Amino acid sequence: MEKVRVRFAPSPTGFLHIGGARTALFNWLYARHNNGVFILRIEDTDRSRSTDEYIDAIIQGMKWLGLDWDEGPFRQTSRFDLYRSYADRLLKEGMAYYCYCSPAELEARRKEAMAAGRALKYDGRCRDLREPVPGVSPVVRFRMPQEGRTIVEDLIRGRVTFANDQLDDLIILRSDGTPTYNLTVVADDIDMGITHVIRGDDHLNNTPKQIQLYNAFGYPVPEFAHLPMILGPDRARLSKRHGATSVMAYYEMGYLPDALVNYLVRLGWSYGDREIFTREELIRYFSFENVGRAAAVFNPEKLLWLNSRYIINSPSERLAELVIPFLARENIVTEGWNPDREWLARAVDTLKERSKTLVELARSLRCYIAAEIEYDEKARAKFLNEESLGLLTEVREGLATLDVFSEAEIERLFRSIIEKHGIKLGRLAQPVRVALTGGTQSPGIFEVICVLGREKTLQRLQKAIKTAGENA
RNA sequence: GGUCCCAUCGUCUAGCGGCCUAGGACGUCGGCCUCUCACGCCGAAAACACGGGUUCGAGUCCCGUUGGGAUCACCA
């Protein structure tokens, strides 16, 4: 069988967004599953809206997601000669013609058609024009067959039939000679030997037109697979007004790329009851058979849950590395901070099961790293007072003289103190927690003490004892 | 408006005629665990849009209705 060749073809008129990322992902998965080739092609023929910054942003997004491509990136703006030759062929063979209608005329006729309830379609009045209209630079239109039907055999949708008389004589060359979308896609897909066109559902209506172009050029059509759209909570197509749609925004918010990939793939694809997959599993199991047909609502809560799962399952050493930029961004450390990695990993280890994002992880790391901690006012009032003063002092003295500063030894010390006073562990742990972290929520108190180390612990206890004294 | 697509819990989905008393996951609510918060564990509420067929039998097949979405550019 012919080697699978697929492409992701974004237009650089914005950042890589969630919808585009999923299209890229499905292409990538299909390529990898079939040991095929994944091509990145930048569709930048609309030069007024395309920018190099967006191209960079798209590439950055792809890289962050780990969607590596085998060929490209190709830019359509550097392939105009190719499109020109395809258009010329059509012109020469009478399958395309010059159209002299002005944009204003076209617009007027469209309005008219809309009012009359007809299809908004070019009426073909320049089809059989013999002589050029002087002083007008024409566009080139494709002579679309008007008889019969065009059938799209879609790997996801099944058979979709279009009546040819619904199809427009589409413009393939603008009046300035530049090619338009439908021409460039077909020319490129032919030229690049694309075997499977995997793209958003919004292109389904373009497909019969493109099939006619393939026919005109005398090339067999590729396989098509139209993916369902991703919707916002209001069931409208996901867009900026729904909040974060740029892939890199999820980096900023502390998401792991694998979590986003996992979430995106499950939006519209399933594999029995399974929710969490490694990349290798995704590649192994991926198939269009399991891709759904209905549009899916993007659910940030489930993504957040998945991210927390990925954080819990990531090695702490790895998380320690990943969280450093976030510590800097949160102003918890300064740029260029170079911690003891082993210590950081231990600190992360105590926090990762209570952090849903790297941002949360960074923030909760603050109490281990900061030189000074601030007390939460309510926590201070409730736990650093006359009642805890003695206990805090006892803990401090005990810790100061502990032979081995280990979790086991620290716990032994705590147990002996509560036994002596006949109190529950909470009565002792909470004041110490506030003393060491400033708040009432933290990892296990013995872990905290251990990670903090003897020096910092004693320092903070000292300060808390002073505060408790003043509060008494 | 024309054309095309879609339709199972709030959300993502399993289901490809009998295994469905409709399963899983997120979220929600209760409980357990417990030094706090989490994690984990147990449990609960929660869906086949509607109406016709076909069939011994329909969430599953067909038709219609309704409702959503996409598209109809010298954008891609």
PDB file of N, CA, C and O in Angstrom, chain A residues 346-416:
ATOM      1  N   ARG A 346      12.498  16.973  46.093  1.00  0.00           N
ATOM      2  CA  ARG A 346      11.859  16.490  47.331  1.00  0.00           C
ATOM      3  C   ARG A 346      10.704  17.403  47.723  1.00  0.00           C
ATOM      4  O   ARG A 346       9.643  16.964  48.162  1.00  0.00           O
ATOM      5  N   ALA A 347      10.936  18.701  47.579  1.00  0.00           N
ATOM      6  CA  ALA A 347       9.882  19.675  47.896  1.00  0.00           C
ATOM      7  C   ALA A 347       8.682  19.456  46.965  1.00  0.00           C
ATOM      8  O   ALA A 347       7.532  19.407  47.413  1.00  0.00           O
ATOM      9  N   VAL A 348       8.970  19.295  45.687  1.00  0.00           N
ATOM     10  CA  VAL A 348       7.921  19.063  44.695  1.00  0.00           C
ATOM     11  C   VAL A 348       7.149  17.792  45.034  1.00  0.00           C
ATOM     12  O   VAL A 348       5.926  17.733  44.935  1.00  0.00           O
ATOM     13  N   ASP A 349       7.873  16.820  45.481  1.00  0.00           N
ATOM     14  CA  ASP A 349       7.264  15.547  45.809  1.00  0.00           C
ATOM     15  C   ASP A 349       6.151  15.680  46.850  1.00  0.00           C
ATOM     16  O   ASP A 349       5.150  14.979  46.796  1.00  0.00           O
ATOM     17  N   THR A 350       6.338  16.587  47.784  1.00  0.00           N
ATOM     18  CA  THR A 350       5.313  16.765  48.832  1.00  0.00           C
ATOM     19  C   THR A 350       4.107  17.538  48.309  1.00  0.00           C
ATOM     20  O   THR A 350       3.049  17.534  48.926  1.00  0.00           O
ATOM     21  N   LEU A 351       4.294  18.220  47.187  1.00  0.00           N
ATOM     22  CA  LEU A 351       3.265  19.152  46.709  1.00  0.00           C
ATOM     23  C   LEU A 351       2.525  18.689  45.461  1.00  0.00           C
ATOM     24  O   LEU A 351       1.475  19.209  45.120  1.00  0.00           O
ATOM     25  N   LYS A 352       3.089  17.731  44.742  1.00  0.00           N
ATOM     26  CA  LYS A 352       2.538  17.483  43.409  1.00  0.00           C
ATOM     27  C   LYS A 352       1.134  16.897  43.438  1.00  0.00           C
ATOM     28  O   LYS A 352       0.363  17.133  42.522  1.00  0.00           O
ATOM     29  N   GLU A 353       0.793  16.166  44.480  1.00  0.00           N
ATOM     30  CA  GLU A 353      -0.566  15.626  44.469  1.00  0.00           C
ATOM     31  C   GLU A 353      -1.603  16.656  44.920  1.00  0.00           C
ATOM     32  O   GLU A 353      -2.780  16.374  44.951  1.00  0.00           O
ATOM     33  N   ARG A 354      -1.130  17.838  45.282  1.00  0.00           N
ATOM     34  CA  ARG A 354      -2.125  18.888  45.559  1.00  0.00           C
ATOM     35  C   ARG A 354      -1.982  20.069  44.614  1.00  0.00           C
ATOM     36  O   ARG A 354      -2.448  21.158  44.907  1.00  0.00           O
ATOM     37  N   SER A 355      -1.347  19.866  43.481  1.00  0.00           N
ATOM     38  CA  SER A 355      -1.221  20.943  42.492  1.00  0.00           C
ATOM     39  C   SER A 355      -1.810  20.495  41.167  1.00  0.00           C
ATOM     40  O   SER A 355      -1.422  19.466  40.638  1.00  0.00           O
ATOM     41  N   LYS A 356      -2.733  21.275  40.675  1.00  0.00           N
ATOM     42  CA  LYS A 356      -3.346  20.908  39.393  1.00  0.00           C
ATOM     43  C   LYS A 356      -2.597  21.503  38.208  1.00  0.00           C
ATOM     44  O   LYS A 356      -2.777  21.077  37.079  1.00  0.00           O
ATOM     45  N   THR A 357      -1.806  22.535  38.468  1.00  0.00           N
ATOM     46  CA  THR A 357      -1.019  23.147  37.397  1.00  0.00           C
ATOM     47  C   THR A 357       0.377  23.469  37.918  1.00  0.00           C
ATOM     48  O   THR A 357       0.605  23.474  39.139  1.00  0.00           O
ATOM     49  N   LEU A 358       1.279  23.756  37.012  1.00  0.00           N
ATOM     50  CA  LEU A 358       2.629  24.151  37.422  1.00  0.00           C
ATOM     51  C   LEU A 358       2.603  25.495  38.134  1.00  0.00           C
ATOM     52  O   LEU A 358       3.442  25.768  38.988  1.00  0.00           O
ATOM     53  N   VAL A 359       1.629  26.324  37.788  1.00  0.00           N
ATOM     54  CA  VAL A 359       1.499  27.609  38.474  1.00  0.00           C
ATOM     55  C   VAL A 359       1.146  27.378  39.939  1.00  0.00           C
ATOM     56  O   VAL A 359       1.740  27.960  40.843  1.00  0.00           O
ATOM     57  N   GLU A 360       0.191  26.479  40.179  1.00  0.00           N
ATOM     58  CA  GLU A 360      -0.168  26.154  41.570  1.00  0.00           C
ATOM     59  C   GLU A 360       1.023  25.552  42.304  1.00  0.00           C
ATOM     60  O   GLU A 360       1.272  25.868  43.473  1.00  0.00           O
ATOM     61  N   LEU A 361       1.733  24.697  41.606  1.00  0.00           N
ATOM     62  CA  LEU A 361       2.905  24.070  42.219  1.00  0.00           C
ATOM     63  C   LEU A 361       3.922  25.128  42.621  1.00  0.00           C
ATOM     64  O   LEU A 361       4.432  25.121  43.747  1.00  0.00           O
ATOM     65  N   ALA A 362       4.188  26.049  41.712  1.00  0.00           N
ATOM     66  CA  ALA A 362       5.151  27.122  41.993  1.00  0.00           C
ATOM     67  C   ALA A 362       4.708  27.924  43.201  1.00  0.00           C
ATOM     68  O   ALA A 362       5.489  28.197  44.116  1.00  0.00           O
ATOM     69  N   ARG A 363       3.428  28.269  43.232  1.00  0.00           N
ATOM     70  CA  ARG A 363       2.928  29.099  44.334  1.00  0.00           C
ATOM     71  C   ARG A 363       3.031  28.380  45.673  1.00  0.00           C
ATOM     72  O   ARG A 363       3.339  28.992  46.691  1.00  0.00           O
ATOM     73  N   SER A 364       2.746  27.094  45.665  1.00  0.00           N
ATOM     74  CA  SER A 364       2.808  26.432  46.974  1.00  0.00           C
ATOM     75  C   SER A 364       4.246  26.121  47.377  1.00  0.00           C
ATOM     76  O   SER A 364       4.515  25.832  48.546  1.00  0.00           O
ATOM     77  N   LEU A 365       5.142  26.226  46.425  1.00  0.00           N
ATOM     78  CA  LEU A 365       6.557  26.034  46.738  1.00  0.00           C
ATOM     79  C   LEU A 365       7.118  27.236  47.501  1.00  0.00           C
ATOM     80  O   LEU A 365       8.175  27.149  48.141  1.00  0.00           O
ATOM     81  N   ARG A 366       6.388  28.324  47.405  1.00  0.00           N
ATOM     82  CA  ARG A 366       6.871  29.556  48.017  1.00  0.00           C
ATOM     83  C   ARG A 366       7.255  29.373  49.494  1.00  0.00           C
ATOM     84  O   ARG A 366       8.291  29.845  49.944  1.00  0.00           O
ATOM     85  N   CYS A 367       6.430  28.649  50.229  1.00  0.00           N
ATOM     86  CA  CYS A 367       6.683  28.563  51.669  1.00  0.00           C
ATOM     87  C   CYS A 367       7.952  27.767  51.989  1.00  0.00           C
ATOM     88  O   CYS A 367       8.484  27.870  53.088  1.00  0.00           O
ATOM     89  N   TYR A 368       8.435  26.996  51.037  1.00  0.00           N
ATOM     90  CA  TYR A 368       9.698  26.302  51.264  1.00  0.00           C
ATOM     91  C   TYR A 368      10.892  27.193  50.933  1.00  0.00           C
ATOM     92  O   TYR A 368      11.973  27.043  51.474  1.00  0.00           O
ATOM     93  N   ILE A 369      10.671  28.096  49.960  1.00  0.00           N
ATOM     94  CA  ILE A 369      11.790  28.832  49.390  1.00  0.00           C
ATOM     95  C   ILE A 369      11.974  30.208  50.004  1.00  0.00           C
ATOM     96  O   ILE A 369      13.110  30.644  50.241  1.00  0.00           O
ATOM     97  N   ALA A 370      10.862  30.895  50.279  1.00  0.00           N
ATOM     98  CA  ALA A 370      10.937  32.282  50.725  1.00  0.00           C
ATOM     99  C   ALA A 370      11.751  32.413  52.015  1.00  0.00           C
ATOM    100  O   ALA A 370      11.758  31.524  52.864  1.00  0.00           O
ATOM    101  N   ALA A 371      12.440  33.543  52.147  1.00  0.00           N
ATOM    102  CA  ALA A 371      13.214  33.807  53.361  1.00  0.00           C
ATOM    103  C   ALA A 371      12.271  34.079  54.529  1.00  0.00           C
ATOM    104  O   ALA A 371      12.488  33.616  55.645  1.00  0.00           O
ATOM    105  N   GLU A 372      11.228  34.816  54.258  1.00  0.00           N
ATOM    106  CA  GLU A 372      10.265  35.191  55.294  1.00  0.00           C
ATOM    107  C   GLU A 372       8.877  34.732  54.855  1.00  0.00           C
ATOM    108  O   GLU A 372       8.549  34.817  53.670  1.00  0.00           O
ATOM    109  N   ILE A 373       8.086  34.242  55.792  1.00  0.00           N
ATOM    110  CA  ILE A 373       6.724  33.931  55.415  1.00  0.00           C
ATOM    111  C   ILE A 373       5.766  34.890  56.099  1.00  0.00           C
ATOM    112  O   ILE A 373       6.066  35.440  57.163  1.00  0.00           O
ATOM    113  N   GLU A 374       4.644  35.061  55.470  1.00  0.00           N
ATOM    114  CA  GLU A 374       3.622  35.917  56.062  1.00  0.00           C
ATOM    115  C   GLU A 374       2.501  35.030  56.584  1.00  0.00           C
ATOM    116  O   GLU A 374       2.148  34.047  55.964  1.00  0.00           O
ATOM    117  N   TYR A 375       1.954  35.421  57.719  1.00  0.00           N
ATOM    118  CA  TYR A 375       0.855  34.627  58.282  1.00  0.00           C
ATOM    119  C   TYR A 375      -0.468  35.031  57.678  1.00  0.00           C
ATOM    120  O   TYR A 375      -0.745  36.211  57.481  1.00  0.00           O
ATOM    121  N   ASP A 376      -1.252  34.032  57.431  1.00  0.00           N
ATOM    122  CA  ASP A 376      -2.642  34.291  57.107  1.00  0.00           C
ATOM    123  C   ASP A 376      -3.286  34.793  58.399  1.00  0.00           C
ATOM    124  O   ASP A 376      -3.114  34.190  59.473  1.00  0.00           O
ATOM    125  N   GLU A 377      -3.979  35.911  58.330  1.00  0.00           N
ATOM    126  CA  GLU A 377      -4.454  36.587  59.549  1.00  0.00           C
ATOM    127  C   GLU A 377      -5.334  35.699  60.438  1.00  0.00           C
ATOM    128  O   GLU A 377      -5.119  35.583  61.639  1.00  0.00           O
ATOM    129  N   LYS A 378      -6.288  35.029  59.799  1.00  0.00           N
ATOM    130  CA  LYS A 378      -7.185  34.174  60.582  1.00  0.00           C
ATOM    131  C   LYS A 378      -6.427  33.000  61.207  1.00  0.00           C
ATOM    132  O   LYS A 378      -6.673  32.622  62.356  1.00  0.00           O
ATOM    133  N   ALA A 379      -5.501  32.455  60.435  1.00  0.00           N
ATOM    134  CA  ALA A 379      -4.725  31.318  60.923  1.00  0.00           C
ATOM    135  C   ALA A 379      -3.879  31.744  62.120  1.00  0.00           C
ATOM    136  O   ALA A 379      -3.780  31.033  63.118  1.00  0.00           O
ATOM    137  N   ARG A 380      -3.282  32.921  62.001  1.00  0.00           N
ATOM    138  CA  ARG A 380      -2.436  33.416  63.088  1.00  0.00           C
ATOM    139  C   ARG A 380      -3.273  33.592  64.367  1.00  0.00           C
ATOM    140  O   ARG A 380      -2.893  33.145  65.452  1.00  0.00           O
ATOM    141  N   ALA A 381      -4.422  34.221  64.204  1.00  0.00           N
ATOM    142  CA  ALA A 381      -5.266  34.489  65.361  1.00  0.00           C
ATOM    143  C   ALA A 381      -5.715  33.188  66.037  1.00  0.00           C
ATOM    144  O   ALA A 381      -5.770  33.081  67.259  1.00  0.00           O
ATOM    145  N   LYS A 382      -6.003  32.208  65.219  1.00  0.00           N
ATOM    146  CA  LYS A 382      -6.550  30.979  65.785  1.00  0.00           C
ATOM    147  C   LYS A 382      -5.478  30.067  66.385  1.00  0.00           C
ATOM    148  O   LYS A 382      -5.732  29.368  67.371  1.00  0.00           O
ATOM    149  N   PHE A 383      -4.290  30.055  65.768  1.00  0.00           N
ATOM    150  CA  PHE A 383      -3.308  29.049  66.184  1.00  0.00           C
ATOM    151  C   PHE A 383      -2.043  29.575  66.859  1.00  0.00           C
ATOM    152  O   PHE A 383      -1.356  28.835  67.539  1.00  0.00           O
ATOM    153  N   LEU A 384      -1.714  30.857  66.632  1.00  0.00           N
ATOM    154  CA  LEU A 384      -0.514  31.364  67.293  1.00  0.00           C
ATOM    155  C   LEU A 384      -0.938  32.246  68.454  1.00  0.00           C
ATOM    156  O   LEU A 384      -1.074  33.469  68.327  1.00  0.00           O
ATOM    157  N   ASN A 385      -1.173  31.582  69.583  1.00  0.00           N
ATOM    158  CA  ASN A 385      -1.680  32.330  70.738  1.00  0.00           C
ATOM    159  C   ASN A 385      -1.206  31.660  72.034  1.00  0.00           C
ATOM    160  O   ASN A 385      -0.373  30.743  71.998  1.00  0.00           O
ATOM    161  N   GLU A 386      -1.745  32.080  73.112  1.00  0.00           N
ATOM    162  CA  GLU A 386      -1.356  31.599  74.433  1.00  0.00           C
ATOM    163  C   GLU A 386      -1.410  30.077  74.533  1.00  0.00           C
ATOM    164  O   GLU A 386      -0.532  29.429  75.070  1.00  0.00           O
ATOM    165  N   GLU A 387      -2.454  29.546  73.926  1.00  0.00           N
ATOM    166  CA  GLU A 387      -2.695  28.117  74.001  1.00  0.00           C
ATOM    167  C   GLU A 387      -1.571  27.276  73.378  1.00  0.00           C
ATOM    168  O   GLU A 387      -1.226  26.211  73.866  1.00  0.00           O
ATOM    169  N   SER A 388      -1.013  27.812  72.264  1.00  0.00           N
ATOM    170  CA  SER A 388      -0.005  27.036  71.554  1.00  0.00           C
ATOM    171  C   SER A 388       1.427  27.422  71.921  1.00  0.00           C
ATOM    172  O   SER A 388       2.372  26.747  71.535  1.00  0.00           O
ATOM    173  N   LEU A 389       1.549  28.497  72.652  1.00  0.00           N
ATOM    174  CA  LEU A 389       2.873  29.035  72.969  1.00  0.00           C
ATOM    175  C   LEU A 389       3.805  27.966  73.543  1.00  0.00           C
ATOM    176  O   LEU A 389       4.920  27.754  73.078  1.00  0.00           O
ATOM    177  N   GLY A 390       3.308  27.270  74.560  1.00  0.00           N
ATOM    178  CA  GLY A 390       4.125  26.254  75.202  1.00  0.00           C
ATOM    179  C   GLY A 390       4.482  25.104  74.272  1.00  0.00           C
ATOM    180  O   GLY A 390       5.631  24.645  74.253  1.00  0.00           O
ATOM    181  N   LEU A 391       3.492  24.681  73.494  1.00  0.00           N
ATOM    182  CA  LEU A 391       3.710  23.560  72.578  1.00  0.00           C
ATOM    183  C   LEU A 391       4.767  23.908  71.539  1.00  0.00           C
ATOM    184  O   LEU A 391       5.652  23.114  71.231  1.00  0.00           O
ATOM    185  N   LEU A 392       4.653  25.110  71.003  1.00  0.00           N
ATOM    186  CA  LEU A 392       5.609  25.552  69.986  1.00  0.00           C
ATOM    187  C   LEU A 392       7.021  25.578  70.572  1.00  0.00           C
ATOM    188  O   LEU A 392       7.992  25.164  69.936  1.00  0.00           O
ATOM    189  N   THR A 393       7.101  26.044  71.787  1.00  0.00           N
ATOM    190  CA  THR A 393       8.405  26.114  72.451  1.00  0.00           C
ATOM    191  C   THR A 393       8.988  24.713  72.639  1.00  0.00           C
ATOM    192  O   THR A 393      10.166  24.468  72.380  1.00  0.00           O
ATOM    193  N   GLU A 394       8.126  23.813  73.045  1.00  0.00           N
ATOM    194  CA  GLU A 394       8.583  22.437  73.244  1.00  0.00           C
ATOM    195  C   GLU A 394       9.067  21.809  71.949  1.00  0.00           C
ATOM    196  O   GLU A 394      10.100  21.135  71.921  1.00  0.00           O
ATOM    197  N   VAL A 395       8.282  22.047  70.863  1.00  0.00           N
ATOM    198  CA  VAL A 395       8.672  21.498  69.569  1.00  0.00           C
ATOM    199  C   VAL A 395      10.015  22.069  69.156  1.00  0.00           C
ATOM    200  O   VAL A 395      10.901  21.365  68.687  1.00  0.00           O
ATOM    201  N   ARG A 396      10.158  23.362  69.348  1.00  0.00           N
ATOM    202  CA  ARG A 396      11.399  24.015  68.944  1.00  0.00           C
ATOM    203  C   ARG A 396      12.592  23.419  69.678  1.00  0.00           C
ATOM    204  O   ARG A 396      13.603  23.071  69.085  1.00  0.00           O
ATOM    205  N   GLU A 397      12.425  23.264  70.964  1.00  0.00           N
ATOM    206  CA  GLU A 397      13.533  22.708  71.743  1.00  0.00           C
ATOM    207  C   GLU A 397      13.852  21.281  71.330  1.00  0.00           C
ATOM    208  O   GLU A 397      15.009  20.893  71.183  1.00  0.00           O
ATOM    209  N   GLY A 398      12.776  20.535  71.109  1.00  0.00           N
ATOM    210  CA  GLY A 398      12.964  19.147  70.710  1.00  0.00           C
ATOM    211  C   GLY A 398      13.688  19.029  69.386  1.00  0.00           C
ATOM    212  O   GLY A 398      14.618  18.233  69.235  1.00  0.00           O
ATOM    213  N   LEU A 399      13.266  19.850  68.431  1.00  0.00           N
ATOM    214  CA  LEU A 399      13.868  19.787  67.098  1.00  0.00           C
ATOM    215  C   LEU A 399      15.320  20.250  67.131  1.00  0.00           C
ATOM    216  O   LEU A 399      16.174  19.730  66.411  1.00  0.00           O
ATOM    217  N   ALA A 400      15.576  21.211  68.001  1.00  0.00           N
ATOM    218  CA  ALA A 400      16.927  21.760  68.083  1.00  0.00           C
ATOM    219  C   ALA A 400      17.913  20.695  68.539  1.00  0.00           C
ATOM    220  O   ALA A 400      19.082  20.708  68.162  1.00  0.00           O
ATOM    221  N   THR A 401      17.419  19.778  69.366  1.00  0.00           N
ATOM    222  CA  THR A 401      18.342  18.797  69.943  1.00  0.00           C
ATOM    223  C   THR A 401      18.200  17.406  69.331  1.00  0.00           C
ATOM    224  O   THR A 401      18.826  16.459  69.798  1.00  0.00           O
ATOM    225  N   LEU A 402      17.382  17.318  68.265  1.00  0.00           N
ATOM    226  CA  LEU A 402      17.188  16.017  67.631  1.00  0.00           C
ATOM    227  C   LEU A 402      18.502  15.528  67.019  1.00  0.00           C
ATOM    228  O   LEU A 402      19.185  16.270  66.325  1.00  0.00           O
ATOM    229  N   ASP A 403      18.819  14.249  67.281  1.00  0.00           N
ATOM    230  CA  ASP A 403      20.077  13.729  66.732  1.00  0.00           C
ATOM    231  C   ASP A 403      20.009  13.593  65.213  1.00  0.00           C
ATOM    232  O   ASP A 403      20.885  14.062  64.497  1.00  0.00           O
ATOM    233  N   VAL A 404      18.957  12.905  64.770  1.00  0.00           N
ATOM    234  CA  VAL A 404      18.802  12.697  63.324  1.00  0.00           C
ATOM    235  C   VAL A 404      17.576  13.474  62.872  1.00  0.00           C
ATOM    236  O   VAL A 404      16.483  13.254  63.381  1.00  0.00           O
ATOM    237  N   PHE A 405      17.775  14.382  61.901  1.00  0.00           N
ATOM    238  CA  PHE A 405      16.655  15.220  61.446  1.00  0.00           C
ATOM    239  C   PHE A 405      15.902  14.514  60.321  1.00  0.00           C
ATOM    240  O   PHE A 405      15.954  14.904  59.164  1.00  0.00           O
ATOM    241  N   SER A 406      15.194  13.457  60.716  1.00  0.00           N
ATOM    242  CA  SER A 406      14.464  12.683  59.708  1.00  0.00           C
ATOM    243  C   SER A 406      12.980  12.706  60.025  1.00  0.00           C
ATOM    244  O   SER A 406      12.570  13.019  61.143  1.00  0.00           O
ATOM    245  N   GLU A 407      12.168  12.355  59.019  1.00  0.00           N
ATOM    246  CA  GLU A 407      10.723  12.336  59.220  1.00  0.00           C
ATOM    247  C   GLU A 407      10.339  11.429  60.387  1.00  0.00           C
ATOM    248  O   GLU A 407       9.503  11.784  61.214  1.00  0.00           O
ATOM    249  N   ALA A 408      10.972  10.263  60.444  1.00  0.00           N
ATOM    250  CA  ALA A 408      10.644   9.296  61.488  1.00  0.00           C
ATOM    251  C   ALA A 408      10.949   9.863  62.871  1.00  0.00           C
ATOM    252  O   ALA A 408      10.142   9.747  63.805  1.00  0.00           O
ATOM    253  N   GLU A 409      12.089  10.492  62.979  1.00  0.00           N
ATOM    254  CA  GLU A 409      12.485  11.048  64.284  1.00  0.00           C
ATOM    255  C   GLU A 409      11.603  12.218  64.671  1.00  0.00           C
ATOM    256  O   GLU A 409      11.263  12.402  65.848  1.00  0.00           O
ATOM    257  N   ILE A 410      11.262  13.037  63.673  1.00  0.00           N
ATOM    258  CA  ILE A 410      10.402  14.190  63.951  1.00  0.00           C
ATOM    259  C   ILE A 410       9.034  13.719  64.431  1.00  0.00           C
ATOM    260  O   ILE A 410       8.476  14.221  65.406  1.00  0.00           O
ATOM    261  N   GLU A 411       8.528  12.687  63.768  1.00  0.00           N
ATOM    262  CA  GLU A 411       7.230  12.157  64.163  1.00  0.00           C
ATOM    263  C   GLU A 411       7.297  11.616  65.596  1.00  0.00           C
ATOM    264  O   GLU A 411       6.408  11.862  66.411  1.00  0.00           O
ATOM    265  N   ARG A 412       8.386  10.920  65.909  1.00  0.00           N
ATOM    266  CA  ARG A 412       8.563  10.372  67.260  1.00  0.00           C
ATOM    267  C   ARG A 412       8.506  11.495  68.301  1.00  0.00           C
ATOM    268  O   ARG A 412       7.859  11.383  69.337  1.00  0.00           O
ATOM    269  N   LEU A 413       9.161  12.601  67.958  1.00  0.00           N
ATOM    270  CA  LEU A 413       9.168  13.756  68.867  1.00  0.00           C
ATOM    271  C   LEU A 413       7.751  14.286  69.084  1.00  0.00           C
ATOM    272  O   LEU A 413       7.314  14.513  70.218  1.00  0.00           O
ATOM    273  N   PHE A 414       7.021  14.464  67.962  1.00  0.00           N
ATOM    274  CA  PHE A 414       5.654  14.974  68.060  1.00  0.00           C
ATOM    275  C   PHE A 414       4.783  14.049  68.905  1.00  0.00           C
ATOM    276  O   PHE A 414       4.001  14.490  69.739  1.00  0.00           O
ATOM    277  N   ARG A 415       4.935  12.749  68.665  1.00  0.00           N
ATOM    278  CA  ARG A 415       4.117  11.781  69.402  1.00  0.00           C
ATOM    279  C   ARG A 415       4.388  11.861  70.895  1.00  0.00           C
ATOM    280  O   ARG A 415       3.474  11.762  71.711  1.00  0.00           O
ATOM    281  N   SER A 416       5.623  12.052  71.217  1.00  0.00           N
ATOM    282  CA  SER A 416       5.930  12.090  72.644  1.00  0.00           C
ATOM    283  C   SER A 416       5.343  13.335  73.303  1.00  0.00           C
ATOM    284  O   SER A 416       4.885  13.305  74.439  1.00  0.00           O
TER     285      SER A 416
END
